[in-house]
Short mmCIF file of C-alpha atoms in Angstrom, two decimals:
data_model
loop_
_atom_site.label_atom_id
_atom_site.label_comp_id
_atom_site.label_asym_id
_atom_site.label_seq_id
_atom_site.Cartn_x
_atom_site.Cartn_y
_atom_site.Cartn_z
CA UNK A 1 -26.05 22.34 -3.27
CA UNK A 2 -24.35 19.09 -2.37
CA UNK A 3 -25.02 16.30 -4.83
CA UNK A 4 -24.97 13.11 -2.81
CA UNK A 5 -26.22 9.63 -3.71
CA UNK A 6 -29.17 8.77 -1.48
CA UNK A 7 -27.46 5.77 0.10
CA UNK A 8 -23.98 7.32 0.41
CA UNK A 9 -24.05 8.04 4.18
CA UNK A 10 -25.40 4.58 4.98
CA UNK A 11 -22.99 2.85 2.60
CA UNK A 12 -20.05 4.79 3.97
CA UNK A 13 -21.03 4.02 7.57
CA UNK A 14 -21.23 0.32 6.73
CA UNK A 15 -17.84 0.48 5.04
CA UNK A 16 -16.27 2.16 8.07
CA UNK A 17 -17.80 -0.41 10.40
CA UNK A 18 -16.48 -3.25 8.24
CA UNK A 19 -13.03 -1.65 8.40
CA UNK A 20 -13.19 -1.28 12.20
CA UNK A 21 -14.40 -4.86 12.63
CA UNK A 22 -11.50 -6.14 10.54
CA UNK A 23 -9.04 -4.08 12.59
CA UNK A 24 -10.36 -5.53 15.84
CA UNK A 25 -10.17 -9.06 14.40
CA UNK A 26 -6.41 -8.80 13.81
CA UNK A 27 -4.48 -10.27 16.77
CA UNK A 28 -2.87 -7.66 19.00
CA UNK A 29 0.62 -9.02 18.25
CA UNK A 30 0.14 -8.94 14.47
CA UNK A 31 0.99 -6.07 12.11
CA UNK A 32 -1.95 -4.25 10.57
CA UNK A 33 -2.03 -4.06 6.76
CA UNK A 34 -4.59 -3.50 4.06
CA UNK A 35 -6.28 -6.52 2.51
CA UNK A 36 -5.89 -4.98 -0.94
CA UNK A 37 -6.22 -6.90 -4.22
CA UNK A 38 -4.33 -4.33 -6.34
CA UNK A 39 -1.50 -1.86 -5.87
CA UNK A 40 0.44 0.78 -7.77
CA UNK A 41 3.59 0.14 -5.71
CA UNK A 42 6.66 -1.35 -7.40
CA UNK A 43 8.65 -2.57 -4.44
CA UNK A 44 8.52 -6.24 -3.60
CA UNK A 45 6.97 -6.93 -0.21
CA UNK A 46 7.19 -9.80 2.23
CA UNK A 47 4.33 -12.29 1.89
CA UNK A 48 1.42 -11.57 4.18
CA UNK A 49 -0.35 -14.48 5.82
CA UNK A 50 -2.49 -12.72 8.43
CA UNK A 51 -5.83 -11.15 7.49
CA UNK A 52 -5.75 -7.47 6.63
CA UNK A 53 -8.01 -4.45 6.90
CA UNK A 54 -11.19 -4.73 4.86
CA UNK A 55 -11.57 -1.52 2.83
CA UNK A 56 -13.98 -3.01 0.29
CA UNK A 57 -16.83 -0.78 1.49
CA UNK A 58 -14.86 2.47 1.07
CA UNK A 59 -14.62 2.86 -2.70
CA UNK A 60 -17.21 5.51 -3.61
CA UNK A 61 -17.65 9.20 -4.31
CA UNK A 62 -19.86 10.33 -1.43
CA UNK A 63 -20.78 13.85 -2.58
CA UNK A 64 -19.88 16.52 -5.09
CA UNK A 65 -20.76 20.10 -4.19
CA UNK A 66 -20.54 22.26 -7.33
CA UNK A 67 -21.24 25.45 -5.36
CA UNK A 68 -18.34 25.11 -2.92
CA UNK A 69 -16.30 23.13 -5.48
CA UNK A 70 -15.58 20.31 -3.10
CA UNK A 71 -16.03 16.56 -3.04
CA UNK A 72 -16.29 14.02 -0.22
CA UNK A 73 -14.70 10.76 -1.24
CA UNK A 74 -14.03 7.35 0.31
CA UNK A 75 -10.34 6.68 0.87
CA UNK A 76 -10.21 3.77 -1.58
CA UNK A 77 -12.14 5.50 -4.36
CA UNK A 78 -10.16 5.48 -7.60
CA UNK A 79 -9.45 8.63 -9.56
CA UNK A 80 -11.24 6.99 -12.48
CA UNK A 81 -14.50 7.01 -10.50
CA UNK A 82 -13.80 10.41 -8.93
CA UNK A 83 -13.17 12.12 -12.27
CA UNK A 84 -16.28 10.52 -13.78
CA UNK A 85 -18.35 12.03 -10.97
CA UNK A 86 -16.83 15.53 -11.03
CA UNK A 87 -16.69 16.04 -14.80
CA UNK A 88 -20.51 15.90 -14.87
CA UNK A 89 -20.40 19.31 -13.20
CA UNK A 90 -17.51 20.70 -15.22
CA UNK A 91 -15.16 20.16 -12.28
CA UNK A 92 -11.98 18.21 -11.69
CA UNK A 93 -9.63 17.44 -8.78
CA UNK A 94 -6.81 19.97 -8.77
CA UNK A 95 -4.29 17.24 -9.61
CA UNK A 96 -5.29 13.97 -11.31
CA UNK A 97 -2.49 11.36 -11.21
CA UNK A 98 -1.90 9.60 -14.50
CA UNK A 99 -3.24 6.10 -13.78
CA UNK A 100 -6.94 5.37 -13.37
CA UNK A 101 -6.68 2.91 -10.48
CA UNK A 102 -4.68 5.18 -8.19
CA UNK A 103 -6.91 5.88 -5.20
CA UNK A 104 -7.41 9.26 -3.61
CA UNK A 105 -6.17 7.98 -0.26
CA UNK A 106 -3.17 6.41 -1.98
CA UNK A 107 -2.24 9.62 -3.80
CA UNK A 108 -2.38 11.58 -0.55
CA UNK A 109 -0.47 9.10 1.63
CA UNK A 110 1.95 8.19 -1.18
CA UNK A 111 2.06 11.41 -3.23
CA UNK A 112 0.97 11.97 -6.81
CA UNK A 113 1.76 14.40 -9.59
CA UNK A 114 0.53 15.47 -13.00
CA UNK A 115 0.70 18.24 -15.57
CA UNK A 116 -1.34 20.66 -13.42
CA UNK A 117 1.25 20.41 -10.63
CA UNK A 118 3.20 23.46 -11.81
CA UNK A 119 0.21 25.55 -10.64
CA UNK A 120 -1.69 23.22 -8.25
CA UNK A 121 1.11 21.40 -6.44
CA UNK A 122 0.49 17.88 -5.08
CA UNK A 123 -2.82 16.11 -4.28
CA UNK A 124 -2.51 16.45 -0.51
CA UNK A 125 -2.42 20.25 -0.75
CA UNK A 126 -6.07 20.33 -1.90
CA UNK A 127 -7.29 18.16 1.01
CA UNK A 128 -9.49 20.13 3.42
CA UNK A 129 -10.02 17.35 5.97
CA UNK A 130 -9.66 13.59 6.32
CA UNK A 131 -11.03 10.81 8.51
CA UNK A 132 -8.11 8.52 9.41
CA UNK A 133 -8.07 5.15 11.13
CA UNK A 134 -4.85 5.35 13.14
CA UNK A 135 -2.57 2.52 14.10
CA UNK A 136 -3.96 2.86 17.62
CA UNK A 137 -7.46 2.00 16.36
CA UNK A 138 -8.95 5.52 16.65
CA UNK A 139 -11.02 7.08 13.88
CA UNK A 140 -10.02 10.75 13.83
CA UNK A 141 -11.03 13.71 11.69
CA UNK A 142 -7.86 15.65 10.89
CA UNK A 143 -7.33 18.99 9.18
CA UNK A 144 -5.26 22.15 9.37
CA UNK A 145 -7.21 22.93 12.55
CA UNK A 146 -7.47 19.58 14.36
CA UNK A 147 -4.79 16.96 14.87
CA UNK A 148 -2.66 19.12 12.60
CA UNK A 149 0.47 17.11 13.34
CA UNK A 150 -1.10 13.99 11.82
CA UNK A 151 -2.65 15.96 8.95
CA UNK A 152 0.75 17.33 7.92
CA UNK A 153 2.69 14.09 8.45
CA UNK A 154 0.19 11.93 6.56
CA UNK A 155 1.46 12.77 3.03
CA UNK A 156 4.26 10.34 2.09
CA UNK A 157 3.59 8.13 5.14
CA UNK A 158 2.40 5.21 2.96
CA UNK A 159 -0.07 3.84 5.46
CA UNK A 160 2.39 3.76 8.36
CA UNK A 161 0.49 6.40 10.36
CA UNK A 162 -3.02 5.30 9.43
CA UNK A 163 -5.47 4.87 6.56
CA UNK A 164 -7.87 7.49 5.27
CA UNK A 165 -11.53 6.48 5.19
CA UNK A 166 -12.91 9.80 3.88
CA UNK A 167 -11.35 12.87 2.33
CA UNK A 168 -12.85 16.24 1.50
CA UNK A 169 -10.97 17.89 -1.36
CA UNK A 170 -11.09 21.06 -3.40
CA UNK A 171 -12.15 20.95 -7.05
CA UNK A 172 -11.56 23.37 -9.91
CA UNK A 173 -13.64 24.21 -13.00
CA UNK A 174 -12.44 22.73 -16.29
CA UNK A 175 -13.44 23.24 -19.91
CA UNK A 176 -14.55 20.39 -22.19
CA UNK A 177 -11.45 20.33 -24.44
CA UNK A 178 -7.68 20.69 -24.18
CA UNK A 179 -5.68 22.18 -27.04
CA UNK A 180 -2.18 20.72 -27.07
CA UNK A 181 1.05 22.15 -28.41
CA UNK A 182 3.98 19.73 -28.59
CA UNK A 183 7.12 21.84 -28.84
CA UNK A 184 10.28 20.11 -30.02
CA UNK A 185 13.77 21.01 -28.76
CA UNK A 186 17.18 19.68 -29.77
CA UNK A 187 18.70 20.97 -26.54
CA UNK A 188 17.77 20.05 -22.97
CA UNK A 189 18.91 23.49 -21.86
CA UNK A 190 16.43 25.18 -24.20
CA UNK A 191 13.62 22.94 -22.99
CA UNK A 192 14.33 23.72 -19.33
CA UNK A 193 14.60 27.45 -20.04
CA UNK A 194 11.26 27.46 -21.87
CA UNK A 195 9.64 25.48 -19.08
CA UNK A 196 10.94 28.05 -16.59
CA UNK A 197 9.49 30.97 -18.62
CA UNK A 198 6.07 29.32 -18.88
CA UNK A 199 5.95 28.69 -15.13
CA UNK A 200 7.20 32.18 -14.32
CA UNK A 201 4.66 33.95 -16.56
CA UNK A 202 1.84 31.39 -16.38
CA UNK A 203 1.55 31.38 -20.15
CA UNK A 204 2.99 30.86 -23.61
CA UNK A 205 2.86 33.58 -26.27
CA UNK A 206 0.43 35.54 -24.10
CA UNK A 207 -1.99 32.62 -23.62
CA UNK A 208 -2.53 31.11 -20.15
CA UNK A 209 -1.23 27.54 -19.83
CA UNK A 210 -3.27 25.02 -17.83
CA UNK A 211 -1.14 21.87 -18.18
CA UNK A 212 2.57 21.34 -18.69
CA UNK A 213 4.74 18.24 -18.94
CA UNK A 214 7.37 16.87 -21.29
CA UNK A 215 9.06 13.81 -22.75
CA UNK A 216 12.75 13.32 -23.47
CA UNK A 217 13.35 10.66 -26.10
CA UNK A 218 17.05 11.49 -26.22
CA UNK A 219 19.21 14.50 -25.32
CA UNK A 220 18.78 15.70 -28.92
CA UNK A 221 15.02 15.04 -29.17
CA UNK A 222 12.87 16.38 -26.37
CA UNK A 223 9.42 17.94 -26.12
CA UNK A 224 7.33 20.18 -23.94
CA UNK A 225 3.63 19.35 -24.03
CA UNK A 226 1.57 22.47 -23.35
CA UNK A 227 -2.15 22.10 -22.61
CA UNK A 228 -4.68 24.93 -22.84
CA UNK A 229 -8.31 24.38 -21.87
CA UNK A 230 -10.90 25.55 -24.37
CA UNK A 231 -14.67 25.64 -24.96
CA UNK A 232 -14.24 25.70 -28.72
CA UNK A 233 -15.72 22.58 -30.31
CA UNK A 234 -13.90 20.73 -33.05
CA UNK A 235 -12.28 17.47 -34.08
CA UNK A 236 -10.40 15.59 -31.37
CA UNK A 237 -7.87 12.77 -31.43
CA UNK A 238 -8.48 9.33 -29.94
CA UNK A 239 -5.60 7.39 -28.41
CA UNK A 240 -7.65 4.57 -26.91
CA UNK A 241 -7.58 2.50 -30.11
CA UNK A 242 -4.80 1.88 -32.64
CA UNK A 243 -3.14 5.29 -32.18
CA UNK A 244 -0.67 5.69 -29.33
CA UNK A 245 -0.43 8.99 -27.48
CA UNK A 246 3.28 9.20 -26.71
CA UNK A 247 4.15 8.50 -30.34
CA UNK A 248 1.89 11.35 -31.44
CA UNK A 249 4.14 13.81 -29.62
CA UNK A 250 7.08 13.19 -31.95
CA UNK A 251 7.67 15.29 -35.07
CA UNK A 252 10.56 16.61 -37.11
CA UNK A 253 10.78 20.21 -35.89
CA UNK A 254 8.86 23.16 -34.47
CA UNK A 255 5.38 22.77 -32.97
CA UNK A 256 2.71 20.11 -33.50
CA UNK A 257 -0.88 20.87 -32.48
CA UNK A 258 -3.46 18.38 -31.20
CA UNK A 259 -6.80 18.36 -29.35
CA UNK A 260 -8.39 16.03 -26.82
CA UNK A 261 -11.52 16.03 -24.72
CA UNK A 262 -10.75 16.90 -21.12
CA UNK A 263 -11.59 13.30 -20.15
CA UNK A 264 -9.18 11.82 -22.68
CA UNK A 265 -6.52 14.36 -21.78
CA UNK A 266 -6.62 13.42 -18.10
CA UNK A 267 -6.23 9.73 -19.01
CA UNK A 268 -3.95 10.13 -22.07
CA UNK A 269 -1.13 8.18 -20.40
CA UNK A 270 -3.23 5.35 -18.94
CA UNK A 271 -4.11 3.46 -22.14
CA UNK A 272 -0.48 2.50 -22.66
CA UNK A 273 0.84 3.26 -19.17
CA UNK A 274 2.95 5.97 -20.76
CA UNK A 275 5.11 3.82 -23.11
CA UNK A 276 5.35 0.72 -20.89
CA UNK A 277 2.78 -1.33 -22.83
CA UNK A 278 5.43 -1.85 -25.51
CA UNK A 279 7.14 -4.34 -23.15
CA UNK A 280 4.11 -6.62 -23.59
CA UNK A 281 3.89 -6.24 -27.36
CA UNK A 282 0.69 -4.22 -27.06
CA UNK A 283 1.99 -1.51 -29.41
CA UNK A 284 2.63 -3.83 -32.34
CA UNK A 285 -0.16 -3.21 -34.86
CA UNK A 286 -1.18 -6.86 -35.27
CA UNK A 287 -1.09 -7.54 -31.54
CA UNK A 288 -2.88 -4.29 -30.76
CA UNK A 289 -5.78 -5.10 -33.07
CA UNK A 290 -6.27 -8.41 -31.27
CA UNK A 291 -5.68 -6.97 -27.77
CA UNK A 292 -9.11 -6.42 -26.16
CA UNK A 293 -9.80 -2.72 -25.58
CA UNK A 294 -10.80 -3.37 -21.96
CA UNK A 295 -7.24 -4.59 -21.33
CA UNK A 296 -5.58 -1.48 -22.76
CA UNK A 297 -5.15 0.17 -19.41
CA UNK A 298 -2.51 0.46 -16.73
CA UNK A 299 -4.26 -1.83 -14.24
CA UNK A 300 -3.97 -4.79 -16.62
CA UNK A 301 -0.32 -4.11 -17.44
CA UNK A 302 0.33 -3.93 -13.70
CA UNK A 303 -1.12 -7.44 -13.32
CA UNK A 304 1.32 -8.70 -15.96
CA UNK A 305 4.21 -7.08 -14.10
CA UNK A 306 2.94 -8.67 -10.89
CA UNK A 307 3.10 -12.12 -12.48
CA UNK A 308 6.64 -11.38 -13.67
CA UNK A 309 7.74 -10.28 -10.19
CA UNK A 310 6.11 -13.30 -8.61
CA UNK A 311 7.56 -15.93 -10.96
CA UNK A 312 10.73 -14.22 -12.26
CA UNK A 313 9.63 -14.67 -15.87
CA UNK A 314 11.80 -11.93 -17.39
CA UNK A 315 14.92 -13.09 -15.53
CA UNK A 316 14.36 -16.66 -16.72
CA UNK A 317 14.04 -15.50 -20.32
CA UNK A 318 17.22 -13.43 -20.06
CA UNK A 319 19.09 -16.38 -18.57
CA UNK A 320 17.82 -18.74 -21.29
CA UNK A 321 19.20 -16.40 -23.94
CA UNK A 322 22.55 -16.15 -22.18
CA UNK A 323 21.99 -12.59 -21.03
CA UNK A 324 23.00 -11.31 -17.59
CA UNK A 325 20.26 -10.51 -15.06
CA UNK A 326 18.70 -7.06 -15.08
CA UNK A 327 18.02 -4.51 -12.38
CA UNK A 328 14.62 -2.86 -12.24
CA UNK A 329 14.89 0.94 -12.31
CA UNK A 330 11.37 2.28 -11.81
CA UNK A 331 11.52 5.68 -10.15
CA UNK A 332 10.13 9.21 -9.98
CA UNK A 333 12.49 11.83 -8.62
CA UNK A 334 12.28 15.59 -8.12
CA UNK A 335 15.18 17.99 -8.54
CA UNK A 336 15.13 21.79 -8.48
CA UNK A 337 14.46 23.18 -11.95
CA UNK A 338 17.84 24.90 -12.08
CA UNK A 339 19.53 21.49 -11.55
CA UNK A 340 17.27 19.58 -13.96
CA UNK A 341 19.57 19.90 -16.97
CA UNK A 342 22.52 18.74 -14.87
CA UNK A 343 20.59 15.70 -13.69
CA UNK A 344 19.44 14.78 -17.20
CA UNK A 345 22.96 15.11 -18.63
CA UNK A 346 24.22 12.82 -15.86
CA UNK A 347 21.32 10.39 -16.27
CA UNK A 348 21.71 9.86 -20.01
CA UNK A 349 25.45 9.33 -19.51
CA UNK A 350 25.07 6.72 -16.76
CA UNK A 351 21.62 5.11 -17.15
CA UNK A 352 20.57 3.47 -20.46
CA UNK A 353 16.85 4.28 -20.25
CA UNK A 354 14.84 6.29 -22.78
CA UNK A 355 12.40 7.97 -22.91
CA UNK A 356 11.85 9.77 -19.61
CA UNK A 357 8.92 11.90 -18.45
CA UNK A 358 9.24 15.45 -17.13
CA UNK A 359 6.64 17.18 -14.94
CA UNK A 360 7.26 20.56 -13.25
CA UNK A 361 6.00 21.12 -9.72
CA UNK A 362 5.54 24.04 -7.32
CA UNK A 363 3.85 23.80 -3.95
CA UNK A 364 0.70 25.93 -3.85
CA UNK A 365 1.73 27.94 -0.81
CA UNK A 366 4.25 28.03 2.03
CA UNK A 367 2.83 25.15 4.08
CA UNK A 368 5.25 22.59 5.47
CA UNK A 369 4.88 18.86 4.80
CA UNK A 370 7.59 17.21 6.93
CA UNK A 371 7.76 13.76 5.31
CA UNK A 372 8.44 15.23 1.86
CA UNK A 373 10.09 18.55 2.66
CA UNK A 374 10.54 20.18 -0.74
CA UNK A 375 10.82 23.94 -0.47
CA UNK A 376 7.96 26.36 -1.03
CA UNK A 377 8.43 29.07 -3.67
CA UNK A 378 10.80 26.88 -5.63
CA UNK A 379 10.16 25.03 -8.88
CA UNK A 380 11.07 21.35 -9.09
CA UNK A 381 10.95 18.96 -12.02
CA UNK A 382 9.75 15.41 -11.60
CA UNK A 383 11.73 13.01 -13.78
CA UNK A 384 10.07 9.63 -14.27
CA UNK A 385 11.90 6.61 -15.72
CA UNK A 386 10.48 3.11 -15.73
CA UNK A 387 12.51 0.25 -17.18
CA UNK A 388 15.47 -1.98 -16.33
CA UNK A 389 19.22 -2.00 -16.89
CA UNK A 390 21.94 -4.68 -16.77
CA UNK A 391 22.51 -5.63 -13.15
CA UNK A 392 25.66 -4.34 -11.49
CA UNK A 393 28.06 -5.99 -9.08
CA UNK A 394 25.90 -5.15 -6.06
CA UNK A 395 22.16 -5.23 -5.51
CA UNK A 396 20.46 -2.07 -6.70
CA UNK A 397 23.70 -0.59 -8.04
CA UNK A 398 22.04 1.79 -10.53
CA UNK A 399 19.26 2.75 -8.13
CA UNK A 400 21.86 3.61 -5.51
CA UNK A 401 23.76 5.80 -7.99
CA UNK A 402 20.55 7.66 -8.80
CA UNK A 403 19.70 8.17 -5.13
CA UNK A 404 23.13 9.64 -4.48
CA UNK A 405 22.92 12.00 -7.46
CA UNK A 406 19.42 13.18 -6.55
CA UNK A 407 20.54 13.95 -2.97
CA UNK A 408 23.62 15.76 -4.30
CA UNK A 409 21.30 18.01 -6.35
CA UNK A 410 19.05 18.81 -3.36
CA UNK A 411 16.24 16.61 -4.65
CA UNK A 412 13.96 13.84 -3.41
CA UNK A 413 12.53 10.66 -4.81
CA UNK A 414 9.17 9.01 -4.33
CA UNK A 415 9.01 5.86 -2.22
CA UNK A 416 6.63 3.75 -4.30
CA UNK A 417 9.50 1.63 -5.64
CA UNK A 418 12.83 0.20 -4.48
CA UNK A 419 14.89 2.35 -2.11
CA UNK A 420 18.35 1.74 -0.65
CA UNK A 421 18.98 4.60 1.79
CA UNK A 422 20.74 4.07 5.12
CA UNK A 423 18.62 4.90 8.19
CA UNK A 424 20.52 8.18 8.66
CA UNK A 425 20.03 9.24 5.04
CA UNK A 426 16.36 8.32 5.20
CA UNK A 427 15.86 10.33 8.40
CA UNK A 428 17.36 13.41 6.80
CA UNK A 429 15.18 13.15 3.69
CA UNK A 430 11.83 11.90 5.02
CA UNK A 431 10.89 13.46 8.30
CA UNK A 432 13.21 11.86 10.86
CA UNK A 433 12.26 12.75 14.43
CA UNK A 434 9.05 14.52 13.33
CA UNK A 435 7.83 11.24 11.88
CA UNK A 436 8.76 9.27 14.98
CA UNK A 437 6.98 11.76 17.25
CA UNK A 438 3.75 11.51 15.25
CA UNK A 439 4.14 7.73 15.06
CA UNK A 440 4.41 7.43 18.85
CA UNK A 441 1.36 9.65 19.31
CA UNK A 442 -1.03 7.91 16.92
CA UNK A 443 0.41 4.38 16.76
CA UNK A 444 1.86 3.86 20.26
CA UNK A 445 1.94 0.05 19.96
CA UNK A 446 3.48 0.12 16.46
CA UNK A 447 0.64 -1.88 14.96
CA UNK A 448 1.47 -0.38 11.57
CA UNK A 449 4.83 -0.81 9.89
CA UNK A 450 7.57 1.79 10.29
CA UNK A 451 8.13 3.89 7.15
CA UNK A 452 11.78 2.85 6.78
CA UNK A 453 10.86 -0.81 7.21
CA UNK A 454 8.18 -0.50 4.58
CA UNK A 455 10.00 1.63 2.02
CA UNK A 456 13.56 0.30 2.28
CA UNK A 457 13.46 -3.04 4.09
CA UNK A 458 10.31 -4.02 2.12
CA UNK A 459 8.58 -5.64 5.05
#
């Protein structure tokens, strides 16, 4: 039985009409962009003066069907709202990105990852069909069976081929609690080898593993975080108050156990945006007690970063103290698991950022996704690092070094932040002629930005 709010079809239809009206109101010579108040992108963009697409009516969960384990969702619905709707039925999206305000449409067009990705892949793999407003102004339903070229090119297109207005996705059953085992290693090689065994066997010590990620605080202190769903009731930890999740991982040796509700597990990183809230003083005990709980979430920290980017606050402070300017290094990259140790050894030698996040990934099947062509039947490890380093002699010096190393190791990086590839390098990594063919078909007048212009030239 499909569980659908009574006004969902009408509300969705109104939202689609508002979107279409806003598209038609944009002058034919002007670029089409979203009129979006928030973003989880980290690249600076050119200022937009023209009106954008109005997606304000496309923010809801339209239906949850517990029998077929599917959900119909507006393109701008956040994962926070989606998870709240599905958990009522003991269900969850197959992959829930770490930050509450990431939208379903954003995770599909811009990729997303989490600790279920070693068994469930990436969010776009669980999409059954989508309605997309193309750059040419058409509203098309796309799937593996209709407009397949657009369906497959949409992931990692970042709104340059169109915007999703509705998505139907698969769900999976979940249990009410997650038992955690934080396993400490003094060697990155041992951590990678253990990660490989868990992925290969699907379990740890004969017990099936549901979630797997890790944190490297230094080459000599690194952890795998193993999550196992359970129905067994019992005491659970709470990291939405004074306690901080990433600090709870650390211990002297061996294994440390913990338990969370499934809800708090899915959002364990959001309260402090992994460890990034420390940059705002929010992890100092006195400050934390005074910091309103409603502001302990990634969306608020992102607003603070937005102010810094807009007004150059951090650079001014560094200059006032006589320090050189800094380069922002905010990236997620994927390298094959067998090259992960090599990348981490190189990274900690050349890039002064700690800690970093690790998240293993395998595509669910042998399908091809041309704009992010990682190989099926191969395990990758996402390495996330989000900080800044002293600026080099050229713009983006450290980011460029990282890009070159990742390509050398047969990896990829996400495009949500600064990128410095040449057009030829970008073509080789992100779809090339396949992208241009789909672009010409569904956006013949180039009303939407080109992917290279958006991701590298920051237009």
